[in-house]
Short mmCIF file of C-alpha atoms in Angstrom, two decimals:
data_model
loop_
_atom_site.label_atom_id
_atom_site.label_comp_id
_atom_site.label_asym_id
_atom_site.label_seq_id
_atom_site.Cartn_x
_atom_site.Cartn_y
_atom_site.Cartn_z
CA UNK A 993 0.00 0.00 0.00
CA UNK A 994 1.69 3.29 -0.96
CA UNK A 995 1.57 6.05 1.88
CA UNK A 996 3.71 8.43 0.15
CA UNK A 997 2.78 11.55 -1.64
CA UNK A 998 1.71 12.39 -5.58
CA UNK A 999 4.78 14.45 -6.58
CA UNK A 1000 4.18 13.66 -10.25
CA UNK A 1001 0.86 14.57 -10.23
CA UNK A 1002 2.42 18.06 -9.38
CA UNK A 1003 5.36 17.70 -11.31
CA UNK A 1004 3.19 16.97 -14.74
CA UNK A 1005 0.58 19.33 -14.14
CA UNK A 1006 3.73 21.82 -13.67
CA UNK A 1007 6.01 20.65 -16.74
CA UNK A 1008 4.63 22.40 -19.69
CA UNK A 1009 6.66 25.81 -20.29
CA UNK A 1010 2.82 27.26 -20.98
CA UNK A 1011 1.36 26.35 -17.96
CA UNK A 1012 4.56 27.07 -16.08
CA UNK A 1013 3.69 30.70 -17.40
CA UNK A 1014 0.19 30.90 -16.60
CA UNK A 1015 1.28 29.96 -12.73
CA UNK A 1016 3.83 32.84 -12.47
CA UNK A 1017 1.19 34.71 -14.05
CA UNK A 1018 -0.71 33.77 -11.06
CA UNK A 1019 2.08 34.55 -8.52
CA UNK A 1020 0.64 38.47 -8.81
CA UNK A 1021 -2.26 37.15 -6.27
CA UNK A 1022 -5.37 38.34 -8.39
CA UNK A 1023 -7.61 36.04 -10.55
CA UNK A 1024 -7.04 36.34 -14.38
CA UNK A 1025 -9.85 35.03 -16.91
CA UNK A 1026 -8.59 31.94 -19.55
CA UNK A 1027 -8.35 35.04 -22.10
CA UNK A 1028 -6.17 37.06 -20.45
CA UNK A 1029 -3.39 34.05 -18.88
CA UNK A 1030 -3.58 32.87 -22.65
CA UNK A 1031 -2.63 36.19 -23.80
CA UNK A 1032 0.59 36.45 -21.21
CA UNK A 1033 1.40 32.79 -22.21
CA UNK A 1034 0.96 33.31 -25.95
CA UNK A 1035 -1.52 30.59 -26.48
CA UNK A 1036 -4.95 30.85 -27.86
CA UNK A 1037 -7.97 30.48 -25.35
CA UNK A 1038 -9.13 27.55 -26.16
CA UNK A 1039 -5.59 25.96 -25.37
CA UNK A 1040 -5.46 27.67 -22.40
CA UNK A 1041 -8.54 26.16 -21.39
CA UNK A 1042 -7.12 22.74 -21.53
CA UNK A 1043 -3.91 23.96 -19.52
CA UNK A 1044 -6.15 25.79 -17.12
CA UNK A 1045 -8.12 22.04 -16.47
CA UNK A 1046 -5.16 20.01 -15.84
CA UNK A 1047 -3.75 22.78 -13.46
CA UNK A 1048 -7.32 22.73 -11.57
CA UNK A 1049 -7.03 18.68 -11.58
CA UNK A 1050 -4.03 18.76 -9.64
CA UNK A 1051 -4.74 21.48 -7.28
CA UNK A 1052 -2.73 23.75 -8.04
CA UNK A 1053 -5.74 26.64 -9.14
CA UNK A 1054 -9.13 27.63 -8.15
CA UNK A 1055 -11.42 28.63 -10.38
CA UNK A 1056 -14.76 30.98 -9.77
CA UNK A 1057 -17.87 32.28 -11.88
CA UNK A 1058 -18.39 36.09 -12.03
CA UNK A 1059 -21.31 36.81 -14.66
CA UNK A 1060 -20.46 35.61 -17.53
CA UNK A 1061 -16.43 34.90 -16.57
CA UNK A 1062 -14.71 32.32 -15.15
CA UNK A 1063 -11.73 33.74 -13.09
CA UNK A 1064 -8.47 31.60 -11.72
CA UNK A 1065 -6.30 31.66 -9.20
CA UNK A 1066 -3.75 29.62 -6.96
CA UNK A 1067 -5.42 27.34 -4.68
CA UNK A 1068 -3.66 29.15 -1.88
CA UNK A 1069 -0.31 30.64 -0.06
CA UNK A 1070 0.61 26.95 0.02
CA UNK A 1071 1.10 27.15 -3.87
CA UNK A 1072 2.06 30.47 -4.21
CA UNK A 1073 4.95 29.20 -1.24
CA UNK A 1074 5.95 25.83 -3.12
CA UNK A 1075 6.29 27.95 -6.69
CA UNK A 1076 8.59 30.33 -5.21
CA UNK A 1077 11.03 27.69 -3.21
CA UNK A 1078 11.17 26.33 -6.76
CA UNK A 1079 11.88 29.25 -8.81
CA UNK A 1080 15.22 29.58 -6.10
CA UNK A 1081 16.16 25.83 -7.50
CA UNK A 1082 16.14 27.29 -11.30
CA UNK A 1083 18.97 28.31 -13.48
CA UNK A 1084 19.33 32.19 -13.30
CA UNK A 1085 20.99 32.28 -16.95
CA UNK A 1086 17.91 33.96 -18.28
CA UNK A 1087 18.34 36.69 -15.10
CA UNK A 1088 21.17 37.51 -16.31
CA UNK A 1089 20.14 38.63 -19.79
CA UNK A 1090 17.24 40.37 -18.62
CA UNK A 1091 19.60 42.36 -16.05
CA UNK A 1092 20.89 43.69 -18.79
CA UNK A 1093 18.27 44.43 -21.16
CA UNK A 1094 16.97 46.38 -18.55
CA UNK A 1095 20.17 47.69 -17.07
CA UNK A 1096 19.56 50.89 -14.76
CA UNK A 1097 16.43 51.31 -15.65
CA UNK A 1098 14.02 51.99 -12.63
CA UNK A 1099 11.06 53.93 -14.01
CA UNK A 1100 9.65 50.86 -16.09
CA UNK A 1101 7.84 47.55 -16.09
CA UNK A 1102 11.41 45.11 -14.28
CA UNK A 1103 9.70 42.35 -12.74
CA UNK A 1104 13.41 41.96 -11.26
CA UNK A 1105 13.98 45.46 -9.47
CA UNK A 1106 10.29 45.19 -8.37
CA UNK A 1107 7.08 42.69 -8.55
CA UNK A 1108 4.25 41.35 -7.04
CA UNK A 1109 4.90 38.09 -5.37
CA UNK A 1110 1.05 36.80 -3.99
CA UNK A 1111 0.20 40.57 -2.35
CA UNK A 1112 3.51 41.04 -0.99
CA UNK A 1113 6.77 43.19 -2.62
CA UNK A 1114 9.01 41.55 -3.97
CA UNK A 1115 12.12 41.66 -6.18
CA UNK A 1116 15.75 43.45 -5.72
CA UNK A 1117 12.75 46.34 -4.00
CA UNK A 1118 11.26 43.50 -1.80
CA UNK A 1119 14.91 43.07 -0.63
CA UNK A 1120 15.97 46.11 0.57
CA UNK A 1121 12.90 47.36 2.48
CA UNK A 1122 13.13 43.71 4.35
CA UNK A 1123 17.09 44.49 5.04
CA UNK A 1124 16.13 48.36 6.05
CA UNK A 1125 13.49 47.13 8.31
CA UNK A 1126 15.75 44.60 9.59
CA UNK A 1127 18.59 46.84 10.07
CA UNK A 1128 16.83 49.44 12.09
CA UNK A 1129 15.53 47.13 14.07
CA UNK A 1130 11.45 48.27 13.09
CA UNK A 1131 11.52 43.94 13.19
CA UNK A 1132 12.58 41.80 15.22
CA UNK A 1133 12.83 37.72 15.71
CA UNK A 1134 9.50 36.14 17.07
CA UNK A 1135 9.36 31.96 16.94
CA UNK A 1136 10.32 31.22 13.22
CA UNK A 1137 9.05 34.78 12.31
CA UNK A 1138 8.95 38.42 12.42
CA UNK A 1139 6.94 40.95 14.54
CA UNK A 1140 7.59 44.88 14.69
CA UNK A 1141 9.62 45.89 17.80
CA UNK A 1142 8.65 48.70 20.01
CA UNK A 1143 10.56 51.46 17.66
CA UNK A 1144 8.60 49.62 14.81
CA UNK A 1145 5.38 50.33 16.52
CA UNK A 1146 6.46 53.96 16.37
CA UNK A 1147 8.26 53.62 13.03
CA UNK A 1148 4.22 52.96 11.96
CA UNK A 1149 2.70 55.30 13.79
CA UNK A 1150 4.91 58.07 12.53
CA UNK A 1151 4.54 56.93 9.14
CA UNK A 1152 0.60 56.02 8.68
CA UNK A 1153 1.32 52.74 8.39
CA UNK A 1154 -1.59 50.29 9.57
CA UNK A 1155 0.00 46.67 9.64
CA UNK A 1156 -1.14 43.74 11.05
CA UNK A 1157 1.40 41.82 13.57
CA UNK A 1158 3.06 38.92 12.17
CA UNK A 1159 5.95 38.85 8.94
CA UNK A 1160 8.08 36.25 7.94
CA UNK A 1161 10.70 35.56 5.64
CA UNK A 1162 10.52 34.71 1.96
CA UNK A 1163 13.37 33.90 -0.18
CA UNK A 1164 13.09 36.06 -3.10
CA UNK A 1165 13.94 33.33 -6.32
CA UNK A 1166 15.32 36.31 -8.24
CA UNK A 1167 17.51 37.87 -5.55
CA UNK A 1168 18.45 34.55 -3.57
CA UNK A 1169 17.75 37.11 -0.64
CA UNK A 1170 14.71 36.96 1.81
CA UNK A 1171 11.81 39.58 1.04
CA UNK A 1172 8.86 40.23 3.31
CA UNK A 1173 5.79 37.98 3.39
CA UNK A 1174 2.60 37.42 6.26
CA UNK A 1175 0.06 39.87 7.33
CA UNK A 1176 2.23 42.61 7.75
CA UNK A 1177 4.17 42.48 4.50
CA UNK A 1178 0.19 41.86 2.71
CA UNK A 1179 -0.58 45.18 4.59
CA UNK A 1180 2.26 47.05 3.62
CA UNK A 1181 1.88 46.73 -0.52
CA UNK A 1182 -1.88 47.36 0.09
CA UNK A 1183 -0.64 50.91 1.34
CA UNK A 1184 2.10 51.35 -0.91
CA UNK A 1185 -0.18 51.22 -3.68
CA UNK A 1186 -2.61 53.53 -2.11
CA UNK A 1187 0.14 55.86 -1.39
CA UNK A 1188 0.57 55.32 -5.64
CA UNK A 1189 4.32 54.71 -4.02
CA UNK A 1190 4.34 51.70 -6.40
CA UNK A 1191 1.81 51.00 -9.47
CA UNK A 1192 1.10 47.40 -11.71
CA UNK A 1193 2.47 47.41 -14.93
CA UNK A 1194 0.35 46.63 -17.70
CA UNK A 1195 0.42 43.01 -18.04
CA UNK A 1196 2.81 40.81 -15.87
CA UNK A 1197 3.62 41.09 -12.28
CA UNK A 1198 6.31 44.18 -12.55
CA UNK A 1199 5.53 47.13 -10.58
CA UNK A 1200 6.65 50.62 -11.44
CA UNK A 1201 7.45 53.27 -8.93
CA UNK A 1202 4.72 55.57 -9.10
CA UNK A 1203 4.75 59.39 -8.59
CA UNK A 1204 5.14 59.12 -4.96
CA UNK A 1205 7.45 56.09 -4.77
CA UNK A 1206 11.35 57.56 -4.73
CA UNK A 1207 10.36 60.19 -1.80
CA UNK A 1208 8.22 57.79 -0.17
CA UNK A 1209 10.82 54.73 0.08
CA UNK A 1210 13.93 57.58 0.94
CA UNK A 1211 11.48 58.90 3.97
CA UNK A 1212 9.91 55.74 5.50
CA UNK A 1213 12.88 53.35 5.07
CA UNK A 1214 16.09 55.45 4.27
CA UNK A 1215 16.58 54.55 1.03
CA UNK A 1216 18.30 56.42 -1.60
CA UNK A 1217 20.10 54.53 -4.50
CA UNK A 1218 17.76 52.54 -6.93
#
């Protein structure tokens, strides 16, 4: 009697380079119709469909009825989690191009200088505010996590920020460097956006510093050079 777990029910539903796309697609943390993942993945809908199914078979996607759509999205942190420890096991050869395509370029769509990684910042961005954060001590150590320290309760206070308690680490499969994730890390995006500090790209899961973003990142968390 076998007691051990599926991988390769996973591992197939994750080996095709289109729906490999369509889950990084995914990664932003909203729900995307078949029309629009097929679109990023450069399939036709109809193809995407079929993707879409096998990704739902293996639990990897939800998918929900809105009028006359039918959104997706990952079944849950859990996913969004697993796809991220796995993007840290892939070459980086590509990285390296696109470093340079983009080079010093920080007012435009570079999903590697700044992205959305399921509600949370992340990206060589993500990075430094975690290391700023850490190095001020605003957090500090709690069980396996994070939690803001006493001068991070102030930090917030001072700031406008209204986070929940609770952060923890993510390694950031770009940057091999941790990045914020949790409640807290949720919370701050959600106010970074409203502050227009950071704004979506177009398609994709880039962000783009917004009108507000240099001043706002050099006054809340000291930083100057990006």
């Amino acid at each position: 009697m076998q007691t051990e777990p599926n991988f390769h029910h996973v591992a197939a539903a994750m080996a095709d380079a289109r729906r490999s796309r369509m889950l990084c697609t995914l990664m932003d943390g909203r729900a995307f119709t078949a029309k629009e993942l097929a679109c990023d993945a450069g399939i036709t809908p109809q193809t995407a469909s079929a993707h879409l199914g096998r990704l739902k078979a293996a639990g990897l996607i939800h998918a929900e009825k809105s009028g006359r759509h039918v959104y997706h999205r990952l079944a849950g942190v859990q996913v969004a989690e697993m796809l991220e420890s796995l993007g840290c096991l892939s070459p980086l050869d590509h990285l390296q191009r696109a470093r340079k395509s983009c080079g010093a370029r920080r007012d435009g769509a570079d999903a590697l200088f700044a992205r959305c990684c399921y509600s949370h910042l992340a990206g060589e961005l993500g990075v430094m505010v975690h290391d700023a954060m850490r190095a001020r001590a605003l957090l500090v150590p709690q069980g396996e996590g994070l939690r803001l320290s006493a001068a991070g309760q102030v930090w917030a206070v001072q700031h406008g920020f209204r986070l929940r308690a609770g952060a923890r680490r993510c390694l950031d499969w770009s940057e091999r460097r941790h990045h914020l994730a949790g409640p807290l890390a949720i919370d701050l995006l959600a106010q970074m956006f409203a502050r227009e500090w950071v704004v979506r790209a177009k398609t994709g899961r880039a962000l783009i510093l917004g009108p507000a973003g240099r001043a706002g990142f050099e006054e809340a968390f000291d930083l100057h050079e990006f």
